[in-house]
Tab-separated table of C-alpha atoms and ligand atoms in Angstrom:
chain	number	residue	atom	x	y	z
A	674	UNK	CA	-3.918	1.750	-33.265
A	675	UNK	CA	-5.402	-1.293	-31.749
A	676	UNK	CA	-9.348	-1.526	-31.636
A	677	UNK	CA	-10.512	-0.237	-28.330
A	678	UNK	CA	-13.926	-0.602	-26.228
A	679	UNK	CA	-14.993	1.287	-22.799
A	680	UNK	CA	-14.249	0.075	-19.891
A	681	UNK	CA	-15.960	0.729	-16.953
A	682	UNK	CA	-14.334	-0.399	-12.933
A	683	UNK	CA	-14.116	0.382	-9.575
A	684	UNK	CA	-11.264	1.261	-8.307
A	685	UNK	CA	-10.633	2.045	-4.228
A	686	UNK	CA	-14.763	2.656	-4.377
A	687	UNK	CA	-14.299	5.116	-7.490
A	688	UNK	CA	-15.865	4.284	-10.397
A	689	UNK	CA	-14.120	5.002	-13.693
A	690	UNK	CA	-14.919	4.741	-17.114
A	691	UNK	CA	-12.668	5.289	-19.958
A	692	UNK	CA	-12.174	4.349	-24.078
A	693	UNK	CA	-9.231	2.087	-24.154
A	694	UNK	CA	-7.333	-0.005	-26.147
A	695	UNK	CA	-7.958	-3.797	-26.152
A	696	UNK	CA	-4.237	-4.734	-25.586
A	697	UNK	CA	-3.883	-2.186	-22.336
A	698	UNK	CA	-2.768	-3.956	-19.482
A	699	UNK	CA	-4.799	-3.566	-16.328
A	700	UNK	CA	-1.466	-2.136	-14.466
A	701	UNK	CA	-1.293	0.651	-17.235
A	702	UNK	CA	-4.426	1.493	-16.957
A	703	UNK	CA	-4.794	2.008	-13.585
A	704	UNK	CA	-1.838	4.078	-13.498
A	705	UNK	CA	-2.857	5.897	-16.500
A	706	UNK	CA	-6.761	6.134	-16.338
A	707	UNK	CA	-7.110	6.282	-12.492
A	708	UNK	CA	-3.841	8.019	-11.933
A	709	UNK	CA	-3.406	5.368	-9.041
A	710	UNK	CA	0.344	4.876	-9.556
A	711	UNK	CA	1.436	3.470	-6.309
A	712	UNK	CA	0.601	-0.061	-8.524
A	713	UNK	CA	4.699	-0.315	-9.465
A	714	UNK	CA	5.940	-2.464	-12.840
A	715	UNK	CA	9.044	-4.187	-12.647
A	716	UNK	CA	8.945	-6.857	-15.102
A	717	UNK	CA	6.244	-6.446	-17.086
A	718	UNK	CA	6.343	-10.532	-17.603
A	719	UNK	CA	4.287	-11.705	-14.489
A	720	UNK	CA	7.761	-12.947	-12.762
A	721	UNK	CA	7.967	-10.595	-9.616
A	722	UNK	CA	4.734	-9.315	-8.249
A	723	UNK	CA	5.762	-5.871	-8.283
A	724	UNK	CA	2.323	-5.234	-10.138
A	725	UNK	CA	0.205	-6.944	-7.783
A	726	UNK	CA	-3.745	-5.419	-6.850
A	727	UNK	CA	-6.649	-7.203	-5.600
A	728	UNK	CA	-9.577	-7.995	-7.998
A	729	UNK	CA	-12.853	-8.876	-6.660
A	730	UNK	CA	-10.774	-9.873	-3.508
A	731	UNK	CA	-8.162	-11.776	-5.284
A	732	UNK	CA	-4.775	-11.080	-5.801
A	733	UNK	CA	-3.888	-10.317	-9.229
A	734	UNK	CA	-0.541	-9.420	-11.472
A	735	UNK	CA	-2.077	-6.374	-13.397
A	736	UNK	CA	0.666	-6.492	-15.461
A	737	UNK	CA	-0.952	-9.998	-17.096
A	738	UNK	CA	-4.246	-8.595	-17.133
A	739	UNK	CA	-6.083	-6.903	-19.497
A	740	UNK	CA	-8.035	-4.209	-18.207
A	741	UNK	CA	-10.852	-5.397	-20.495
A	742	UNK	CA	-11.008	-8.296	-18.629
A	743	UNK	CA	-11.655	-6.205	-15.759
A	744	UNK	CA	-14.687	-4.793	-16.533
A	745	UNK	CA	-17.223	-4.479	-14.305
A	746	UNK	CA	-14.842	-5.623	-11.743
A	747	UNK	CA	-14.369	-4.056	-7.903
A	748	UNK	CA	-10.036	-3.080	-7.854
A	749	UNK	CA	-8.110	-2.311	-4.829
A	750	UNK	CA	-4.233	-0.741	-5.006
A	751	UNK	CA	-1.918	0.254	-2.406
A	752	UNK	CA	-3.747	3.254	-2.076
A	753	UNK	CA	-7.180	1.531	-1.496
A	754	UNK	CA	-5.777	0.069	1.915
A	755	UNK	CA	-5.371	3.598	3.536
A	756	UNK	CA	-8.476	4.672	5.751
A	757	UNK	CA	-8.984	8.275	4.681
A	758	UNK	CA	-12.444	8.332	6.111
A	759	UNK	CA	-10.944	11.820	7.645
A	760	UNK	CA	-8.647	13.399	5.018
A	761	UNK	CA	-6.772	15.605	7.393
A	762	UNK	CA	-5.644	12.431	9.411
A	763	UNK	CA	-5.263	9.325	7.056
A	764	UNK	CA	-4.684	5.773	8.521
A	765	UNK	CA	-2.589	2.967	6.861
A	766	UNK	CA	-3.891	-0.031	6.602
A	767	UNK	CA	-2.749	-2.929	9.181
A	768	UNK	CA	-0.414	-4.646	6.644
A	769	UNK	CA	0.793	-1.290	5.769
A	770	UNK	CA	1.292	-0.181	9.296
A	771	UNK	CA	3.076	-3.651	9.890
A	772	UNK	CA	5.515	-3.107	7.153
A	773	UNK	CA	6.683	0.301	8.438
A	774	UNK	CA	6.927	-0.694	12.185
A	775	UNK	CA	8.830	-3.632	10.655
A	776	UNK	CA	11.031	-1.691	8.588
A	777	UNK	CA	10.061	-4.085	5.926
A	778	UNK	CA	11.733	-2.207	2.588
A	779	UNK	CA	14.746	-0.724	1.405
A	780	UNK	CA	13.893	1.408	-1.788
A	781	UNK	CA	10.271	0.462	-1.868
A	782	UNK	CA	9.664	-0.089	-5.113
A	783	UNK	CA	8.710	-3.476	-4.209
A	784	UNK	CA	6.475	-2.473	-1.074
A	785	UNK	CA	3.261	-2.025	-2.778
A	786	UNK	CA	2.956	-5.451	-4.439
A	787	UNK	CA	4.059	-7.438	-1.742
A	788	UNK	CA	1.820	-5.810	0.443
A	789	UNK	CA	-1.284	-6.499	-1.628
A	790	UNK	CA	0.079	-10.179	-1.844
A	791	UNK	CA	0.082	-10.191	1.848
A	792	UNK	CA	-3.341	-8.946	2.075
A	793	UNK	CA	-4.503	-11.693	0.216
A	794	UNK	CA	-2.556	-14.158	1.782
A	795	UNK	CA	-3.893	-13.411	5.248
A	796	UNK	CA	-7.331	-13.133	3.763
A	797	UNK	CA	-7.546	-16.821	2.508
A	798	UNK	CA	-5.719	-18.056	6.034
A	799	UNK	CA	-8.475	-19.801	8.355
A	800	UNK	CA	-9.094	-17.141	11.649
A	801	UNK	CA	-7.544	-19.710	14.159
A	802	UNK	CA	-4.986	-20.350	12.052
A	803	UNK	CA	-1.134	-21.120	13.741
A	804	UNK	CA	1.234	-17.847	13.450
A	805	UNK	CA	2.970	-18.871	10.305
A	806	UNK	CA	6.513	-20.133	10.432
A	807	UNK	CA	9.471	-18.462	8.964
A	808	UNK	CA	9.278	-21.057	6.076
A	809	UNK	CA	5.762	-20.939	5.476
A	810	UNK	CA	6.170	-17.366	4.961
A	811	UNK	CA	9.023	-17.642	2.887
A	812	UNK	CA	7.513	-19.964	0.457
A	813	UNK	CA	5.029	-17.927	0.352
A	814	UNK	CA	7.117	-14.159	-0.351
A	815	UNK	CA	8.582	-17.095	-3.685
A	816	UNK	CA	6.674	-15.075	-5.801
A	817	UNK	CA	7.703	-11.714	-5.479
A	818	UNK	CA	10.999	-10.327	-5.898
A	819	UNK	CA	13.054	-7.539	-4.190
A	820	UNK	CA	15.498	-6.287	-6.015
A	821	UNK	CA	17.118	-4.915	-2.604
A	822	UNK	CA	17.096	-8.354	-1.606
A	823	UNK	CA	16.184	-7.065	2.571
A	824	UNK	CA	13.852	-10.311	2.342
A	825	UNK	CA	14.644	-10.874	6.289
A	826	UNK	CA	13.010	-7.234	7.013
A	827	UNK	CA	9.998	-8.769	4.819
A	828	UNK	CA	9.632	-11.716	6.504
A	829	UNK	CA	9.580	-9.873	9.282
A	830	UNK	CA	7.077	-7.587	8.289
A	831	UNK	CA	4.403	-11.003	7.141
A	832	UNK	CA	4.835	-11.725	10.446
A	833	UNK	CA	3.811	-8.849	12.603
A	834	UNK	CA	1.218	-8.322	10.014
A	835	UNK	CA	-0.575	-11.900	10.369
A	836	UNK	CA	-0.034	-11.927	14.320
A	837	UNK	CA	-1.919	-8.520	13.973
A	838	UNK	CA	-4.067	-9.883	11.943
A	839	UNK	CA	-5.371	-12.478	14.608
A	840	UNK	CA	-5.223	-10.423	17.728
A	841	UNK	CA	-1.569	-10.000	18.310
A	842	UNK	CA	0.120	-7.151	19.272
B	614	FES	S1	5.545	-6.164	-13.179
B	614	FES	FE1	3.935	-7.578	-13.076
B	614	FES	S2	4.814	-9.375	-12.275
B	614	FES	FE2	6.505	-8.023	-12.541
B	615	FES	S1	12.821	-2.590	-1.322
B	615	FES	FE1	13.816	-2.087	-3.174
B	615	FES	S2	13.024	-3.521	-4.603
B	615	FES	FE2	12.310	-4.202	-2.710
């Protein structure tokens, strides 16, 4: 048994607090501790984004973090992006709702990561910024990895998502 200490986050507005060990990855213990497993883990090495939540804003491979390190820290997963101000009618978030007009994933075991990725993506591009070309967003989707390979439905998906993102339709 490793040594352990208490950490206390947010996650998706809920605060939790639980004894873990040191060595815990922030991935496994938001699956684990918050029960928030729509965070996937495909490599487990930081190679294909699979993993991918927001920390304080930023995007983040939680399989490279420990969750000691985020301590005190404000977390958002797939599930944070979902308006469920009203339970009985819950909204998906604009990147979310992008990806399924798009038809942006095969299997899906991909689909959460990339789609925290975008988040952050469009959240660091300036308001009046150009829609982004097909390579732009290409070199950006470098560092995540579908293992269904339907990167053309993806790309397609960034897209509607940023020209939603600044007005579009
Ligand atoms: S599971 Fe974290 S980068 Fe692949
Ligand atoms: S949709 Fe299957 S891994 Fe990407």
């Amino acid at each position: 048994m490793s040594p352990t200490r208490t950490v206390q986050l947010q996650a998706n507005g809920v605060e939790y607090t639980a004894e873990t060990e040191t060595r815990t990855t922030l991935a496994d213990f938001v699956r684990r501790q918050c029960g928030l497993t729509g965070t996937h883990l495909g490599c487990e090495h930081g190679v294909c984004g699979t993993c991918t939540v927001l920390v304080d804003g930023a995007a983040v491979r939680s399989c490279l973090m420990l969750a000691v390190q985020a301590d005190g820290c404000e977390v958002t997963t797939i599930e944070g992006l979902v308006d469920a101000s009203d339970p009985g009618n819950p909204v998906l978030g604009p990147v979310q709702q992008a990806f399924a007009d798009a038809m942006s994933f095969q299997c899906g075991f991909c689909t959460p990561g990339i789609i925290m990725s975008t988040v952050a993506w469009l959240a660091q591009r300036p308001a009046d910024a150009d829609e982004p070309s097909d390579a732009e967003i290409r070199e950006f989707l470098a560092g995540t990895l579908c293992r269904c390979t339907g990167y053309t439905s993806i790309v397609e998906g960034v897209r509607l998502a940023a020209q939603r993102s600044s007005g579009g339709p």
